[in-house]
PDB file of C-alpha atoms in Angstrom:
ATOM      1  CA  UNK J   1      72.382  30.584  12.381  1.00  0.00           C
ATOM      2  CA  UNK J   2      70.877  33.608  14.944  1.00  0.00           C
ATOM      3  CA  UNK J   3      72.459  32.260  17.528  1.00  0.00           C
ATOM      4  CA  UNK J   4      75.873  32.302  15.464  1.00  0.00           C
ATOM      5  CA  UNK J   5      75.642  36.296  14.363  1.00  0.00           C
ATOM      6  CA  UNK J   6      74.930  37.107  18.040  1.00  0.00           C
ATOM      7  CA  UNK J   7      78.962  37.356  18.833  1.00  0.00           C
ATOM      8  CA  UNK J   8      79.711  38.107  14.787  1.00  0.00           C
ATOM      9  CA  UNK J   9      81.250  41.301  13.263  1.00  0.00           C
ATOM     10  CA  UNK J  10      77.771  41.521  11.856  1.00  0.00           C
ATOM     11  CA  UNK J  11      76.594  43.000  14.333  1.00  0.00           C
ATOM     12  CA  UNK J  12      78.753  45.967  15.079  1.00  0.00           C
ATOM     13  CA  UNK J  13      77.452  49.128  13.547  1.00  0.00           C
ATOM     14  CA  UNK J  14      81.201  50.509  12.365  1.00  0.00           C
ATOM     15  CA  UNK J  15      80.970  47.134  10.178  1.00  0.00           C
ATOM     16  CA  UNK J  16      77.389  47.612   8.891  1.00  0.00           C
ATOM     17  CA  UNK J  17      77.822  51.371   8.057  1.00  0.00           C
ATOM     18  CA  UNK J  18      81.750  50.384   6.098  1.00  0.00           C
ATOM     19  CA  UNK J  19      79.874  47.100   4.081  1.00  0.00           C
ATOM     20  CA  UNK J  20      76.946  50.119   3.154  1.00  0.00           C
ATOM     21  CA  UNK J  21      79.708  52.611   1.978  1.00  0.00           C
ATOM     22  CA  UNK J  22      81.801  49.891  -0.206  1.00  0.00           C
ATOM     23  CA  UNK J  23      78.815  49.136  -1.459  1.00  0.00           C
ATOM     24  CA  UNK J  24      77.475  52.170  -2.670  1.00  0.00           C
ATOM     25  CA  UNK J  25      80.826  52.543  -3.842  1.00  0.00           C
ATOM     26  CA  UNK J  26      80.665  49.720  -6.634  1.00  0.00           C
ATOM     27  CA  UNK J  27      77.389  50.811  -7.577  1.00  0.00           C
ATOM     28  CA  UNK J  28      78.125  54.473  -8.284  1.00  0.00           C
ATOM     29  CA  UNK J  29      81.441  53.366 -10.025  1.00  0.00           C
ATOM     30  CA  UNK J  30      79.985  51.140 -12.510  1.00  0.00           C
ATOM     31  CA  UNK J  31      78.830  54.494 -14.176  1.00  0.00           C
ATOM     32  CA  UNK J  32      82.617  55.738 -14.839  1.00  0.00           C
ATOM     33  CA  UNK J  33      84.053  55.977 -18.017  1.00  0.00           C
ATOM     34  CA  UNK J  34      85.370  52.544 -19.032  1.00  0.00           C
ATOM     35  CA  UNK J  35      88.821  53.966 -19.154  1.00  0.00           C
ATOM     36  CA  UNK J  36      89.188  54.161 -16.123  1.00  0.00           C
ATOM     37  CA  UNK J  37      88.396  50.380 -14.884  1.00  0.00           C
ATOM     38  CA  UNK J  38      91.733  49.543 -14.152  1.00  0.00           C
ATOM     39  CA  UNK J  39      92.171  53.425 -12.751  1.00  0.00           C
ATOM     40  CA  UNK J  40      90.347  54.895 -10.404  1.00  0.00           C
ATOM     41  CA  UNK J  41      87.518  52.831 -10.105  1.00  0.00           C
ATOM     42  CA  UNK J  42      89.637  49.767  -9.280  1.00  0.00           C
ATOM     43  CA  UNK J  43      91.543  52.286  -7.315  1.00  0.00           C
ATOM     44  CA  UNK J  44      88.423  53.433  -5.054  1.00  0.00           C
ATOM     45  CA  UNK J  45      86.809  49.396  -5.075  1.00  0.00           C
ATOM     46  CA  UNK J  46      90.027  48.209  -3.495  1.00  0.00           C
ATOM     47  CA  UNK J  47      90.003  50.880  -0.637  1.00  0.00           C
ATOM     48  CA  UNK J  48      86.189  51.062   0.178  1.00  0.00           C
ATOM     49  CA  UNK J  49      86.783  46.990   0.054  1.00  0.00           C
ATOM     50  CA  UNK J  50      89.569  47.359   2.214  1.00  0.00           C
ATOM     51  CA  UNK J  51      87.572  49.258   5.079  1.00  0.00           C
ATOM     52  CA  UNK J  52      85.107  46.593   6.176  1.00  0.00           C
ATOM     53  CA  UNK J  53      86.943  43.570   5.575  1.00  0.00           C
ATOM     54  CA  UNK J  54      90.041  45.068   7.989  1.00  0.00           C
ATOM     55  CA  UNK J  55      87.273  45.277  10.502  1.00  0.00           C
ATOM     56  CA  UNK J  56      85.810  41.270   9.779  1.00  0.00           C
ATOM     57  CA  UNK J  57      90.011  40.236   9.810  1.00  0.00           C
ATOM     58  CA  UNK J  58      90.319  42.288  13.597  1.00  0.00           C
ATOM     59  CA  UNK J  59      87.614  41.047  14.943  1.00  0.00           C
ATOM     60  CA  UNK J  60      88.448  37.388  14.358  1.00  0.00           C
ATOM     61  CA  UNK J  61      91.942  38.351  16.093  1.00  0.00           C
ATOM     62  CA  UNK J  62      92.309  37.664  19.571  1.00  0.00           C
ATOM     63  CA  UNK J  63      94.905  40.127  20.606  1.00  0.00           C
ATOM     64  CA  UNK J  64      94.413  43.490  21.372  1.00  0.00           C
ATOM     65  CA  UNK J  65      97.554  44.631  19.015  1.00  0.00           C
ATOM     66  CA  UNK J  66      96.558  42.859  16.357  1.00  0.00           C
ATOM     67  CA  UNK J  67      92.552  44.066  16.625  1.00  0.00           C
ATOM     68  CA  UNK J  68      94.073  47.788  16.709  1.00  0.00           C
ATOM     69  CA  UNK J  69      96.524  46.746  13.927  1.00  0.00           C
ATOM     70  CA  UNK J  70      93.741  45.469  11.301  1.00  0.00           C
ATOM     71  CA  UNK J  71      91.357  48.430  12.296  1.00  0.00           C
ATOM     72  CA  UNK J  72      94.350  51.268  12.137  1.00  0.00           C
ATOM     73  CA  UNK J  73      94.944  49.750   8.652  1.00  0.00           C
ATOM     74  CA  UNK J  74      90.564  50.025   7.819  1.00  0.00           C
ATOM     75  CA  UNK J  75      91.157  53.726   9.038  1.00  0.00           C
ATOM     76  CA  UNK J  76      93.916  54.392   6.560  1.00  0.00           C
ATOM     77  CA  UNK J  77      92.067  52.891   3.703  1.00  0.00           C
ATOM     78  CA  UNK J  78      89.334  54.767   5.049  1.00  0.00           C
ATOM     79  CA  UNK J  79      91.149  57.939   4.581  1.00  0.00           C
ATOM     80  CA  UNK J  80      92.493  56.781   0.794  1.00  0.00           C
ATOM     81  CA  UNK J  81      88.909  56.520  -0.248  1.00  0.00           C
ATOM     82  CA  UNK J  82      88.279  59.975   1.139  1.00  0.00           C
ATOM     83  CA  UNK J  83      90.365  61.087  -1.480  1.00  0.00           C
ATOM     84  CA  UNK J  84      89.105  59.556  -4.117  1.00  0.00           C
ATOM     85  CA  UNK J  85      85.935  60.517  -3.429  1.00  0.00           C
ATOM     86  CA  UNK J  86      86.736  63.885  -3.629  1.00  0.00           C
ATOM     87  CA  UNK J  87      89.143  63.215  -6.956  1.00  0.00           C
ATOM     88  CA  UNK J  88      86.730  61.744  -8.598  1.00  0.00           C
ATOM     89  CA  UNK J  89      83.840  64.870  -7.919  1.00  0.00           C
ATOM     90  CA  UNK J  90      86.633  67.102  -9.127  1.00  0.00           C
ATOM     91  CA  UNK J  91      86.638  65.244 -12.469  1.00  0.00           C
ATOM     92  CA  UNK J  92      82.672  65.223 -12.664  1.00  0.00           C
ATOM     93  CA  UNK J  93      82.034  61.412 -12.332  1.00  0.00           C
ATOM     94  CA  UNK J  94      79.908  61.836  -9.512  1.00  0.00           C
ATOM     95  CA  UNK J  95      76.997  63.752  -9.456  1.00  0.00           C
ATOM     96  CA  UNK J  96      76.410  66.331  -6.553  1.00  0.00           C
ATOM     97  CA  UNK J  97      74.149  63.772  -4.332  1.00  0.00           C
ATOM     98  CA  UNK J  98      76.370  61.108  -4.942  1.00  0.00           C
ATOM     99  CA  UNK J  99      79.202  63.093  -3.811  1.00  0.00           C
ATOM    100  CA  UNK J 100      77.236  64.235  -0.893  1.00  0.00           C
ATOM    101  CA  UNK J 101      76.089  60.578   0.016  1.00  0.00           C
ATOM    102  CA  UNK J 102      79.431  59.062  -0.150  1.00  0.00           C
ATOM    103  CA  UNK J 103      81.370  61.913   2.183  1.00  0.00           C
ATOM    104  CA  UNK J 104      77.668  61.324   4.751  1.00  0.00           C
ATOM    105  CA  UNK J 105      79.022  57.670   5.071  1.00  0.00           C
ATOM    106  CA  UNK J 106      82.878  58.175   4.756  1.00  0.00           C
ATOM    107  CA  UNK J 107      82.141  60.547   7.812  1.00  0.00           C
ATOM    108  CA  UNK J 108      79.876  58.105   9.736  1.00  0.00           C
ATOM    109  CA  UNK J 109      82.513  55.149   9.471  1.00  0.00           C
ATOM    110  CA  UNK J 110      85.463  57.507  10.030  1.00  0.00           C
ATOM    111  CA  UNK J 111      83.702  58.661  13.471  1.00  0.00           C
ATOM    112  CA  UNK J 112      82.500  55.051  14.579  1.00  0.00           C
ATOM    113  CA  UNK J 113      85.714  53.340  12.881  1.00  0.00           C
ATOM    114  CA  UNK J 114      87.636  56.182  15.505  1.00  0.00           C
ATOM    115  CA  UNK J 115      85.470  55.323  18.380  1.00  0.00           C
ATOM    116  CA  UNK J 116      85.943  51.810  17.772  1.00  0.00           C
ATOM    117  CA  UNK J 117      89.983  51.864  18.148  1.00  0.00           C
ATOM    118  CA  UNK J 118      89.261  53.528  21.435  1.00  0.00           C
ATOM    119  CA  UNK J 119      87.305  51.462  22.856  1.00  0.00           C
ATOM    120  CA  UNK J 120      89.361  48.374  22.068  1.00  0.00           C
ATOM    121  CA  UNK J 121      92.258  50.210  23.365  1.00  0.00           C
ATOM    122  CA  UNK J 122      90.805  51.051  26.497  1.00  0.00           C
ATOM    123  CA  UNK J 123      89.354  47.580  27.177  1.00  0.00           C
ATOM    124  CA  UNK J 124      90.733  45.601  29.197  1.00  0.00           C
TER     125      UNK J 124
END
């Protein structure tokens, strides 16, 4: 099983640091008001879901276009959950350190999601 995750998405860092964000976004969601289960919490699971499994569906591609295809469409989910996360602080379902935790990570994976796409387009 090592030997498999050597050359698996597991191992890239944009993928580890979008699995922790969707993550902590079903945790801190399970704490908003039940009317909104089919609203904004499915609404924000679907996007932060989005992110690293658009990065697991690129990487098993094996042409350049379609890599930069799956990951452009991570970034735009990516950018939808920004949005959210910043609804939903408005509306007072997330306390200040949650807030502050979520945009940390949205800004990690945004930056390494970025650098990603640029180094796939610039490889040969």
């Amino acid at each position: 099983m090592q030997d498999e995750n050597q050359n698996s998405y597991r191992r890239l860092i944009v993928w580890q640091k979008a699995d922790e964000l969707a993550f902590q976004i079903y945790l801190i969601t399970r704490d908003f008001p039940k009317e909104e289960i089919f609203g904004l919490t499915s609404q924000m699971r679907r996007a932060a879901f989005s992110v690293p499994a658009n990065i697991v569906e690129g990487y098993a591609r094996s042409s350049k276009k379609e890599k930069i295809q799956f990951y452009t469409i991570a970034r735009g989910s990516l950018t939808e959950l920004e949005y959210y996360i910043d609804f939903v602080f408005r509306l007072n379902y997330l306390a200040r350190n949650q807030y502050q935790l979520l945009t940390k990570l949205r800004n990690e994976v945004g930056r390494l999601l970025s650098g990603f796409i640029k180094s796939v387009k610039n490889d040969s």
